[in-house]
mmCIF file of C-alpha atoms in Angstrom:
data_model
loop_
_atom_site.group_PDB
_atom_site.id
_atom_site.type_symbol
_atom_site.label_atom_id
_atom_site.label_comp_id
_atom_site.label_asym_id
_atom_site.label_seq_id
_atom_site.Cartn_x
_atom_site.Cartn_y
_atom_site.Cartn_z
ATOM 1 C CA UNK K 1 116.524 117.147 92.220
ATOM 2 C CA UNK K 2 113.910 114.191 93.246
ATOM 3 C CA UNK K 3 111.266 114.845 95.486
ATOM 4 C CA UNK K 4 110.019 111.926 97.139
ATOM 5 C CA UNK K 5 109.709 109.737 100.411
ATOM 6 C CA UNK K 6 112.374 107.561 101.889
ATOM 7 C CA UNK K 7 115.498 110.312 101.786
ATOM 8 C CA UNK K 8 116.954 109.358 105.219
ATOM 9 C CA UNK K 9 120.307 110.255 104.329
ATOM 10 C CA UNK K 10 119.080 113.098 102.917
ATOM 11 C CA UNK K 11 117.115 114.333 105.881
ATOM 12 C CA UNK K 12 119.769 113.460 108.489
ATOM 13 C CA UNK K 13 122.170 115.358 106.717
ATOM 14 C CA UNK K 14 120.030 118.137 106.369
ATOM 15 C CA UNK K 15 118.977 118.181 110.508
ATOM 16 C CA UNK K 16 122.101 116.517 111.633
ATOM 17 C CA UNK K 17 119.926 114.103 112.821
ATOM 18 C CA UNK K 18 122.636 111.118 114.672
ATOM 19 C CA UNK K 19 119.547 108.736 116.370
ATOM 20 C CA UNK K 20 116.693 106.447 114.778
ATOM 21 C CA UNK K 21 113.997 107.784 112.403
ATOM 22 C CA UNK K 22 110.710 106.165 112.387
ATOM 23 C CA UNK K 23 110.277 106.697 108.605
ATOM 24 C CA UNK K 24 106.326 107.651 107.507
ATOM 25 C CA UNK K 25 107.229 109.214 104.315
ATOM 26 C CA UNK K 26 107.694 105.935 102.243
ATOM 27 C CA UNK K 27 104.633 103.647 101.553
ATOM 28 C CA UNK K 28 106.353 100.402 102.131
ATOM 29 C CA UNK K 29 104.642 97.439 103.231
ATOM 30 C CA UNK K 30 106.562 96.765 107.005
ATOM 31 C CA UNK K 31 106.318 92.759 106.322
ATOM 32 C CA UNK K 32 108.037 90.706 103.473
ATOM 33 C CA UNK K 33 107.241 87.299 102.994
ATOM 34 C CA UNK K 34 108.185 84.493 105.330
ATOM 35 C CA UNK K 35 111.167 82.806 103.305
ATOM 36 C CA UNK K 36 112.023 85.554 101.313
ATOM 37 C CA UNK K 37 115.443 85.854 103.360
ATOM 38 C CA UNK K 38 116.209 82.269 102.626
ATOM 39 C CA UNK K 39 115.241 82.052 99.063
ATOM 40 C CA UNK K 40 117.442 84.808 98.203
ATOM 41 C CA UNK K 41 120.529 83.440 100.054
ATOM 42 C CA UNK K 42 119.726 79.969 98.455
ATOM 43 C CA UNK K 43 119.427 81.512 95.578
ATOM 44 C CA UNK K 44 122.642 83.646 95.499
ATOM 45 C CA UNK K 45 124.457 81.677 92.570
ATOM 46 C CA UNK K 46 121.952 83.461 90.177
ATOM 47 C CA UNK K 47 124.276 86.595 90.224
ATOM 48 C CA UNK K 48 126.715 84.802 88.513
ATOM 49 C CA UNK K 49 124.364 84.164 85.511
ATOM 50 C CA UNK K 50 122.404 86.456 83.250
ATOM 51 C CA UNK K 51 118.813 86.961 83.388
ATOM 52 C CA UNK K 52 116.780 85.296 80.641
ATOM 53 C CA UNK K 53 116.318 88.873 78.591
ATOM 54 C CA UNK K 54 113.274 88.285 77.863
ATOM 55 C CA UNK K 55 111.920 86.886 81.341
ATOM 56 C CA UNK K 56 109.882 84.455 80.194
ATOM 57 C CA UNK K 57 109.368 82.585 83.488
ATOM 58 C CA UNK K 58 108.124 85.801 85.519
ATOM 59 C CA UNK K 59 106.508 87.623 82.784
ATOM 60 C CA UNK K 60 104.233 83.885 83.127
ATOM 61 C CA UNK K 61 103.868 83.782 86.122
ATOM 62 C CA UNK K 62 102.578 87.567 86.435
ATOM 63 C CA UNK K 63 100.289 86.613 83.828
ATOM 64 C CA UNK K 64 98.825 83.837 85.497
ATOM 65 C CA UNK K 65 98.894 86.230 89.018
ATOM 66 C CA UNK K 66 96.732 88.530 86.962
ATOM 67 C CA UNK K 67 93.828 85.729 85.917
ATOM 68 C CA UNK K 68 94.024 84.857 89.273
ATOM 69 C CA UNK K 69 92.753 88.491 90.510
ATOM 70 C CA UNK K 70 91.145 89.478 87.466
ATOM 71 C CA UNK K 71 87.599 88.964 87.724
ATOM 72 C CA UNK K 72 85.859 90.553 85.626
ATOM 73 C CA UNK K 73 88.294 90.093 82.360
ATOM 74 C CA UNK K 74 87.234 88.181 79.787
ATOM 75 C CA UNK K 75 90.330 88.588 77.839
ATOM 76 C CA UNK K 76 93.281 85.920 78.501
ATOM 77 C CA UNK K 77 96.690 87.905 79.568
ATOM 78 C CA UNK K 78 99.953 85.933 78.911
ATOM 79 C CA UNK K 79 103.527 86.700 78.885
ATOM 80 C CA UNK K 80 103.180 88.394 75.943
ATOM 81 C CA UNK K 81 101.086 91.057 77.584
ATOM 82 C CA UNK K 82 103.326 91.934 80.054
ATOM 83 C CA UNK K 83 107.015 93.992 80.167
ATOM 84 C CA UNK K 84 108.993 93.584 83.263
ATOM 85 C CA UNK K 85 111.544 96.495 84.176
ATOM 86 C CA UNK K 86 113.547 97.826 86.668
ATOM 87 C CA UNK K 87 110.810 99.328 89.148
ATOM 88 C CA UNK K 88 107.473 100.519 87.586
ATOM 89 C CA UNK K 89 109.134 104.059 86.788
ATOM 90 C CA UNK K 90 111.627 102.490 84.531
ATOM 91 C CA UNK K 91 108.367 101.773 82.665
ATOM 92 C CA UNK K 92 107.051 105.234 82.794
ATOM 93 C CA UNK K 93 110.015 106.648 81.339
ATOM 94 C CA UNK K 94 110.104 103.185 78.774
ATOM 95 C CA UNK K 95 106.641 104.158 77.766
ATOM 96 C CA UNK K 96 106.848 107.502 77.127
ATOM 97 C CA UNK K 97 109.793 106.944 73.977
ATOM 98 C CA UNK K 98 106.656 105.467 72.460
ATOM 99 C CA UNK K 99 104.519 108.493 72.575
ATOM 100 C CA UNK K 100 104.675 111.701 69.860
ATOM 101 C CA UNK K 101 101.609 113.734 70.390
ATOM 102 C CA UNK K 102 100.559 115.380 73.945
ATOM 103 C CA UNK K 103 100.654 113.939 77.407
ATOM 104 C CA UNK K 104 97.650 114.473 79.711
ATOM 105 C CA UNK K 105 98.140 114.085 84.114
ATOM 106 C CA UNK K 106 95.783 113.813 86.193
ATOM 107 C CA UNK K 107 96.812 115.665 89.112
ATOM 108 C CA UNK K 108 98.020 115.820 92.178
ATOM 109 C CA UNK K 109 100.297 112.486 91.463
ATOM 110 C CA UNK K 110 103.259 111.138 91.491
ATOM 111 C CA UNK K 111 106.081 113.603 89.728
ATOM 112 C CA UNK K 112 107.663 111.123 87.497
ATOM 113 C CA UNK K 113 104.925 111.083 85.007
ATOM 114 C CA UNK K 114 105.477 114.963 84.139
ATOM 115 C CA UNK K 115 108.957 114.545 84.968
ATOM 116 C CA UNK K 116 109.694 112.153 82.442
ATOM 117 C CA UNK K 117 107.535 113.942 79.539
ATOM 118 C CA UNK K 118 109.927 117.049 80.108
ATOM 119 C CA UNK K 119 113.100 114.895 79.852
ATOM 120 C CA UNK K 120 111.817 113.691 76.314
ATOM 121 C CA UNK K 121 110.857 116.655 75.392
ATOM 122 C CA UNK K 122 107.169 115.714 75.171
ATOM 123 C CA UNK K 123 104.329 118.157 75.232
ATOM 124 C CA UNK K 124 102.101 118.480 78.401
ATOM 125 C CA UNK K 125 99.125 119.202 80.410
ATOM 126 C CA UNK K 126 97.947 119.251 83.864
ATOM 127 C CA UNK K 127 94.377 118.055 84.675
ATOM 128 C CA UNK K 128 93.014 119.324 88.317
ATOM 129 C CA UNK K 129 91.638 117.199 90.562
ATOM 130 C CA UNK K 130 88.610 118.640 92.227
ATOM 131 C CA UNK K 131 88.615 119.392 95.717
ATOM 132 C CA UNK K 132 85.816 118.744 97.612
ATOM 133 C CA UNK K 133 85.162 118.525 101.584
ATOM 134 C CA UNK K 134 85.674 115.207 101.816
ATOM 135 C CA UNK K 135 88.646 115.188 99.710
ATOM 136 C CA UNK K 136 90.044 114.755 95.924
ATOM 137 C CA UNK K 137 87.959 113.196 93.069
ATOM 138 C CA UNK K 138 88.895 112.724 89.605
ATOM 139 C CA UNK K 139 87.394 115.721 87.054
ATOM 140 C CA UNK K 140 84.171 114.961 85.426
ATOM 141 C CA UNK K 141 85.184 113.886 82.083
ATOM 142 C CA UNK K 142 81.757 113.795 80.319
ATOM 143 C CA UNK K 143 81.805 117.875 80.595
ATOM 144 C CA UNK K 144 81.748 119.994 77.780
ATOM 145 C CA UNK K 145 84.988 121.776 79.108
ATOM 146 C CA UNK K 146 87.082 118.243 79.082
ATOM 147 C CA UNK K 147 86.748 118.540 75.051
ATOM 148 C CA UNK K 148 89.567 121.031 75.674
ATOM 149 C CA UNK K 149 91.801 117.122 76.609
ATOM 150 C CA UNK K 150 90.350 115.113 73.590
ATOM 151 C CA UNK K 151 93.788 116.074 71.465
ATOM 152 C CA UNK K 152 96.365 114.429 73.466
ATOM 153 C CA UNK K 153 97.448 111.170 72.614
ATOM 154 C CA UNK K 154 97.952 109.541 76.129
ATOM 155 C CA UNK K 155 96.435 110.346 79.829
ATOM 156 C CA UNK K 156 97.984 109.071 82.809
ATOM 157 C CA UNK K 157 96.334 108.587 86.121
ATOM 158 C CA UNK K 158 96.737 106.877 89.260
ATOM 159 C CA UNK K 159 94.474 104.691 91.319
ATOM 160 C CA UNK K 160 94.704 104.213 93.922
ATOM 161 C CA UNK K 161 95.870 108.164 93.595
ATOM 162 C CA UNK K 162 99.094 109.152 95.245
ATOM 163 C CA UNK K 163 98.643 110.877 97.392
ATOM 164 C CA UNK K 164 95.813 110.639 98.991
ATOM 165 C CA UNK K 165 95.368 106.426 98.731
ATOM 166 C CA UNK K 166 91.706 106.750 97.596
ATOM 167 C CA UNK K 167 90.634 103.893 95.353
ATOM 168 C CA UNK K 168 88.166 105.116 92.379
ATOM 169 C CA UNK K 169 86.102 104.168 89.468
ATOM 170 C CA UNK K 170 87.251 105.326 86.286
ATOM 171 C CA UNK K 171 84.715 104.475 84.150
ATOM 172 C CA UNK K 172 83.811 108.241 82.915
ATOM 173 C CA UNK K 173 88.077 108.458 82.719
ATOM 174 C CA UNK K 174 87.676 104.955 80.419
ATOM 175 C CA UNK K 175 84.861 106.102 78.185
ATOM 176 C CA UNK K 176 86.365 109.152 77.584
ATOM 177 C CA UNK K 177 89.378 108.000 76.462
ATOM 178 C CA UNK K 178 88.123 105.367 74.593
ATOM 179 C CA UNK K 179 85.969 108.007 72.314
ATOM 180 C CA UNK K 180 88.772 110.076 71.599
ATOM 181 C CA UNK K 181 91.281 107.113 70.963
ATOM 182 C CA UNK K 182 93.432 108.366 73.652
ATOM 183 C CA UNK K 183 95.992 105.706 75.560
ATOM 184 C CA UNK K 184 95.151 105.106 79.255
ATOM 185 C CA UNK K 185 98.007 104.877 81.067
ATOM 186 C CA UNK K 186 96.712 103.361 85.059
ATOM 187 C CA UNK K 187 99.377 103.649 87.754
ATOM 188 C CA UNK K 188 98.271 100.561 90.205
ATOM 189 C CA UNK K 189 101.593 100.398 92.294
ATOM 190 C CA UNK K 190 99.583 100.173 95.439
ATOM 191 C CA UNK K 191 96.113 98.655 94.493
ATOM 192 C CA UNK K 192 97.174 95.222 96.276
ATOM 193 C CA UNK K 193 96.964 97.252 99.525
ATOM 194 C CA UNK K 194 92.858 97.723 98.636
ATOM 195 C CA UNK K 195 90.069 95.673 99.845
ATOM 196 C CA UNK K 196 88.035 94.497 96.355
ATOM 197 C CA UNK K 197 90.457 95.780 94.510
ATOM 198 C CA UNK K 198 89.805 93.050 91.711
ATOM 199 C CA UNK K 199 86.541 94.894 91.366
ATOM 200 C CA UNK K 200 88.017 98.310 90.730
ATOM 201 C CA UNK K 201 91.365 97.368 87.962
ATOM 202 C CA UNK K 202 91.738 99.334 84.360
ATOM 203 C CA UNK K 203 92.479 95.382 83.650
ATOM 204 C CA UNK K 204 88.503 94.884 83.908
ATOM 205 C CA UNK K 205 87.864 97.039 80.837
ATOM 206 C CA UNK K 206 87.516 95.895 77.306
ATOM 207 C CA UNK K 207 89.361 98.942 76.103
ATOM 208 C CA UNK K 208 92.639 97.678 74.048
ATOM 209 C CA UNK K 209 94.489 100.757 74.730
ATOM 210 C CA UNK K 210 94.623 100.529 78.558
ATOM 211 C CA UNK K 211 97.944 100.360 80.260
ATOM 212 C CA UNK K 212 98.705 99.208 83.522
ATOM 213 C CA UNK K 213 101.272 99.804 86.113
ATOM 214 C CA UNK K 214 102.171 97.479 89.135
ATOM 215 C CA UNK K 215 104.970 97.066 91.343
ATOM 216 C CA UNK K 216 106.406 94.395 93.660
ATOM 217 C CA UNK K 217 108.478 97.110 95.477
ATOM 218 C CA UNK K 218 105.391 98.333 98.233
ATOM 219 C CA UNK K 219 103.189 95.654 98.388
ATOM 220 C CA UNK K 220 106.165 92.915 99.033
ATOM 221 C CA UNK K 221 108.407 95.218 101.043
ATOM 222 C CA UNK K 222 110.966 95.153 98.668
ATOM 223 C CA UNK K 223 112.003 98.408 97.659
ATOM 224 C CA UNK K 224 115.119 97.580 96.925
ATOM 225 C CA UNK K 225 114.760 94.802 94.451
ATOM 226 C CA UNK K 226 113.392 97.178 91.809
ATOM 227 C CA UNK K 227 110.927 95.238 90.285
ATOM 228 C CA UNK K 228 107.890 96.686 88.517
ATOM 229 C CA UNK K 229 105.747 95.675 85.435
ATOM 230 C CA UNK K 230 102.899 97.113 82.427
ATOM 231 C CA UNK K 231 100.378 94.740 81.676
ATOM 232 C CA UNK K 232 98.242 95.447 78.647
ATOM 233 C CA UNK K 233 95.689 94.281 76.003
ATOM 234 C CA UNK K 234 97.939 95.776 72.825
ATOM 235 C CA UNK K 235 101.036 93.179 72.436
ATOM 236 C CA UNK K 236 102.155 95.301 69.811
ATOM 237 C CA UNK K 237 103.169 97.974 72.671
ATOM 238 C CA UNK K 238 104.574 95.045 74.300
ATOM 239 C CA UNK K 239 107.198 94.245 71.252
ATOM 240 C CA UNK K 240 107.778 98.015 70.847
ATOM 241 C CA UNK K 241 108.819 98.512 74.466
ATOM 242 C CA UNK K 242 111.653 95.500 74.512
ATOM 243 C CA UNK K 243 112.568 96.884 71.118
ATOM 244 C CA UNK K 244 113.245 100.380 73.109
ATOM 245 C CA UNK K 245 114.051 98.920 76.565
ATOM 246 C CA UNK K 246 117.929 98.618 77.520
ATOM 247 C CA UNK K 247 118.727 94.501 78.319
ATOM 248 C CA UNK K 248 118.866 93.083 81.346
ATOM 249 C CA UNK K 249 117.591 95.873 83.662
ATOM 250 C CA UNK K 250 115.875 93.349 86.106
ATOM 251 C CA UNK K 251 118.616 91.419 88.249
ATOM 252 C CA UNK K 252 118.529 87.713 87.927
ATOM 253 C CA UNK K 253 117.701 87.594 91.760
ATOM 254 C CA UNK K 254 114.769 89.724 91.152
ATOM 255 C CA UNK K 255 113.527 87.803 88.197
ATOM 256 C CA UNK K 256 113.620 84.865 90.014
ATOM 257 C CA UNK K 257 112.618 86.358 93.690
ATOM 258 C CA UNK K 258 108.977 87.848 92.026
ATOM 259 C CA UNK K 259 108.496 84.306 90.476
ATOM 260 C CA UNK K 260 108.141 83.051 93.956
ATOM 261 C CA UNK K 261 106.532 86.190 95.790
ATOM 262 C CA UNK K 262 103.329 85.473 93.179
ATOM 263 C CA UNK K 263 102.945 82.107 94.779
ATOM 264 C CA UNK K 264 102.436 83.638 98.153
ATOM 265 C CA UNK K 265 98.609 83.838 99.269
ATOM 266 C CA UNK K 266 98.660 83.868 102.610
ATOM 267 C CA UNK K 267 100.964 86.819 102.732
ATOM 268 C CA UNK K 268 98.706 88.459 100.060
ATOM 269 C CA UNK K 269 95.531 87.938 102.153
ATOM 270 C CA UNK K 270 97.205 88.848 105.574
ATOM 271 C CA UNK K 271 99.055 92.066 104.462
ATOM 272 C CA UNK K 272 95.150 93.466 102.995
ATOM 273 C CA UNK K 273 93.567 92.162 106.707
ATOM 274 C CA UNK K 274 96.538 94.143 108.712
ATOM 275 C CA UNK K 275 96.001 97.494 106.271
ATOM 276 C CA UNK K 276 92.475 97.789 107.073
ATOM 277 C CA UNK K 277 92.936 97.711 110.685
ATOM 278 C CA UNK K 278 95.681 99.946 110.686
ATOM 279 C CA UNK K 279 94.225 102.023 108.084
ATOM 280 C CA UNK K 280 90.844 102.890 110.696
ATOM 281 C CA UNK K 281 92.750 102.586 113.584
ATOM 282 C CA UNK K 282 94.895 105.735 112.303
ATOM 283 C CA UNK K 283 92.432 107.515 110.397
ATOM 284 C CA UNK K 284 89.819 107.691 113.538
ATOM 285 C CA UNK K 285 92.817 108.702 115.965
ATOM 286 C CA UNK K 286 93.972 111.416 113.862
ATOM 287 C CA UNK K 287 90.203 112.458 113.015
ATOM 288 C CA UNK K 288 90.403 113.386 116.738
ATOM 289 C CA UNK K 289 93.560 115.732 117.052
ATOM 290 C CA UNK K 290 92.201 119.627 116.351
ATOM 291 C CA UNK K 291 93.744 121.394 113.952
ATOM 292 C CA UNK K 292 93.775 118.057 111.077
ATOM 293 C CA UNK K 293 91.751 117.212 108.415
ATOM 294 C CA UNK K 294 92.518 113.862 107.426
ATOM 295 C CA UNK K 295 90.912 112.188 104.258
ATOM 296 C CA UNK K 296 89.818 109.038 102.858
ATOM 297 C CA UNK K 297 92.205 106.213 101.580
ATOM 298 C CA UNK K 298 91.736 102.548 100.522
ATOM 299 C CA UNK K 299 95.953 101.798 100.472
ATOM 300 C CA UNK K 300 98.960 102.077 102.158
ATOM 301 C CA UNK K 301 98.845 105.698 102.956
ATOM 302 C CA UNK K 302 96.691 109.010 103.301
ATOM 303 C CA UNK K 303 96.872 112.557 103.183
ATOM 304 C CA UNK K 304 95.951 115.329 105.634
ATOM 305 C CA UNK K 305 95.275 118.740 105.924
ATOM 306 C CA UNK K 306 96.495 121.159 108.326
ATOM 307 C CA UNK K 307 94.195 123.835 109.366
ATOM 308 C CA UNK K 308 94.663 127.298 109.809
ATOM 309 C CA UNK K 309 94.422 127.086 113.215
ATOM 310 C CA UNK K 310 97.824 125.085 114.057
ATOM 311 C CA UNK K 311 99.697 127.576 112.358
ATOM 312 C CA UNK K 312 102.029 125.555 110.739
ATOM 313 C CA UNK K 313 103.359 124.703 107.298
ATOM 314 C CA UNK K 314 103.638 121.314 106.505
ATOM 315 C CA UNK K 315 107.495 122.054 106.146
ATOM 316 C CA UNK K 316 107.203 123.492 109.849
ATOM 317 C CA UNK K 317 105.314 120.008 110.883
ATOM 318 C CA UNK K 318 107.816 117.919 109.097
ATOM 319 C CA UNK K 319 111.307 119.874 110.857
ATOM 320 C CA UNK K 320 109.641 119.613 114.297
ATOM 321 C CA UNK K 321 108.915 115.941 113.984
ATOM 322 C CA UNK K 322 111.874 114.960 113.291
ATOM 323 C CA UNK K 323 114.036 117.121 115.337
ATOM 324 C CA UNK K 324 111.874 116.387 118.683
ATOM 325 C CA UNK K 325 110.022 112.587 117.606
ATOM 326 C CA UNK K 326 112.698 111.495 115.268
ATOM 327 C CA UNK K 327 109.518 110.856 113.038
ATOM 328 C CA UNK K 328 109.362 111.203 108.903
ATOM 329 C CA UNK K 329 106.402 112.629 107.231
ATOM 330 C CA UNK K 330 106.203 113.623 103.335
ATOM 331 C CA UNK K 331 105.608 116.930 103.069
ATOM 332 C CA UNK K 332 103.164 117.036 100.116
ATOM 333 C CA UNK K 333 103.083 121.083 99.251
ATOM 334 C CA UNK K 334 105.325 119.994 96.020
ATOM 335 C CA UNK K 335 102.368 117.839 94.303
ATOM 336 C CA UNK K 336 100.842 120.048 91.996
ATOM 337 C CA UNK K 337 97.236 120.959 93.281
ATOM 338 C CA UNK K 338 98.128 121.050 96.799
ATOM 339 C CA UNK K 339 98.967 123.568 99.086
ATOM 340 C CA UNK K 340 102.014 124.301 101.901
ATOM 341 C CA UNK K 341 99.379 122.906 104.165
ATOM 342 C CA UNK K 342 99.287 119.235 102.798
ATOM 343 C CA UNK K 343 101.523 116.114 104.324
ATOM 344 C CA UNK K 344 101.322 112.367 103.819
ATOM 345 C CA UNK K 345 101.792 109.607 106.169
ATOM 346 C CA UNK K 346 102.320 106.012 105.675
ATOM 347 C CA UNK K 347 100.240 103.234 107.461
ATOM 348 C CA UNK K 348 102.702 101.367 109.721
ATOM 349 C CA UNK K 349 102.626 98.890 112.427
ATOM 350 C CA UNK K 350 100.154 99.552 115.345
ATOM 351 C CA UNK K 351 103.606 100.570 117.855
ATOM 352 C CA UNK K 352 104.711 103.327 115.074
ATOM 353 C CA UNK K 353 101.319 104.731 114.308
ATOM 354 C CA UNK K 354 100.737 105.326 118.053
ATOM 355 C CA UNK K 355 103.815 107.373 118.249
ATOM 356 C CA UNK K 356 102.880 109.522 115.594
ATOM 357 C CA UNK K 357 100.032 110.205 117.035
ATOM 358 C CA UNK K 358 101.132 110.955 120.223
ATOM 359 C CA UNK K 359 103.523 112.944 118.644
ATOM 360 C CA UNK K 360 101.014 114.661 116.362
ATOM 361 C CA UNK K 361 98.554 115.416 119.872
ATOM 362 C CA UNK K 362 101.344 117.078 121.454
ATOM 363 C CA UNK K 363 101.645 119.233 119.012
ATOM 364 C CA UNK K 364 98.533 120.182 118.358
ATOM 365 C CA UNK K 365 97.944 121.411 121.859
ATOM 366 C CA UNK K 366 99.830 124.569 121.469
#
């Protein structure tokens, strides 16, 4: 079965939970755009009509998004750099029918990577993360004992990592791969959250084998619309994927919705301003409540660490939340790496991330 965020139904099944759940397990920006309402009800007659297949119009204007944020790139990205698709992990699984040899994961990440190698049947491996006190950090891939990775074919990571929202430079991750003529596959579904995140994109790097990940499902509030899309150097991946890729799989109101969410600065510029105040606000409260250990993130979320001293599982935390605060958390003891003392929490509005911690200080007092 899935293991993610955002089951409600799930959960209040589970608890028998009838009342209102303050949901921290999905990383969802809690704003949308200003007209985004109105466009889609003025907009409603594009059900009734196909989407262009081969979304000319949005796969532009991401392009010209991407110039627009891309700093340091001297390379010119235009539509035909770019596949759209239904959510970024309609991508992962799109991408991986391209592969044949060995798939490398940096983890602890998202499941979907692994999970769709093993649905294709596609060889894999597991690269640790190393912990350290102040949290995770990518493995040192200029050691002699990485030479062990240098025969797979592709390596996926995730930055900002889920899930522990810490933005990184992958420069040693870059050079390595680009030695060994391995893919890069870069999971950026929440680097929009990031301050100077322009500085820190796999789009930066000359490599032509670099592929990128993004999403307009977080970072626009809009989980719902599915809407996701790879950006990369190699157009010949491009062709192969809508060779591979089943028609139509991005609604015509979503096509034409992310067309106009990419015009949107101000809401760009004002969702990064809110995340860093929300982001220290909850990271120094929780810093404070014995028995946590809360690390660093740049995004929309962060991980902590219970210590031994609470006495709790993360599963323990997570039933008692929402059975006495009607409060989500992700319990993170599935991601490979961590432990049954690990949980995740979404950044949320200033009202929601008080009651969690109120929440989280009552608890901690026993």
């Amino acid at each position: 079965m899935f293991k993610h965020g955002a089951d409600l139904e799930k959960i209040r099944r589970k608890y028998h939970f009838k009342g209102e759940l303050v949901d921290f397990s999905s990383n969802i920006n809690p704003f949308t755009p200003e007209n985004t309402v109105i466009n889609i009800i003025e907009n409603i007659e594009e059900l009734r009509k196909y989407p262009d297949i081969e979304y000319i119009d949005l796969r532009n204007s991401i392009a010209e998004h991407i110039m627009d944020h891309s700093q340091k790139s001297d390379f010119f990205f235009n539509q035909e750099n770019i596949c759209v698709g239904n959510g970024a992990t309609e991508l992962v699984y799109l991408f991986m029918k391209t592969i044949n040899g060995k798939v490398g994961v940096v983890c602890p990440t998202f499941s979907e990577y692994r999970r769709a190698a093993n649905i294709i049947g596609k060889k894999h491996v597991e690269i640790q993360m190393i912990h350290t006190e102040d949290g995770l950090e990518y493995p040192d891939f200029t050691k002699p004992e990485m030479e062990i990775y240098k025969d797979i074919e592709v390596l996926f990571i995730c930055n900002p990592n889920n899930p522990d929202g810490k933005l990184r430079n992958i420069d040693k991750v870059v050079d390595f791969c680009q030695k060994n003529c391995i893919k890069l596959v870069v999971d950026e579904t929440f680097i929009e959250f990031c301050e100077n995140y322009q500085e820190y994109t796999a789009l930066n790097y000359s490599y032509q084998n670099i592929y990128v990940l993004r999403a307009f499902t977080k970072f626009y509030g809009l989980p719902g619309i599915r809407l996701g899309y790879l950006v990369t150097k190699d157009s010949s991946c491009i062709e192969e994927l809508f060779k591979l890729k089943e028609p139509w799989s991005v609604n015509s109101i979503a096509a034409y919705l992310g067309v106009d969410l990419l015009k949107d600065k101000k809401f760009c510029e004002n969702s990064r301003k809110f995340y860093k105040e929300e982001r220290n606000f909850l990271k120094k409260s929780l810093a404070e409540i014995p028995h946590l250990k809360v690390f660093d993130t740049d995004s929309a979320f962060m991980l902590v660490k219970i210590k031994d001293t609470l006495g709790l599982s993360a599963r323990d935390l997570k039933k008692k939340l929402i059975l006495d605060y009607g409060i989500v958390i992700r319990d993170a003891s599935n991601f490979l790496g961590l432990n049954s003392k690990y949980f995740r929490i979404a950044v949320k509005r200033r009202k929601d991330n008080l009651l969690l911690i109120e929440s989280l200080e009552k608890i901690c007092k026993f």
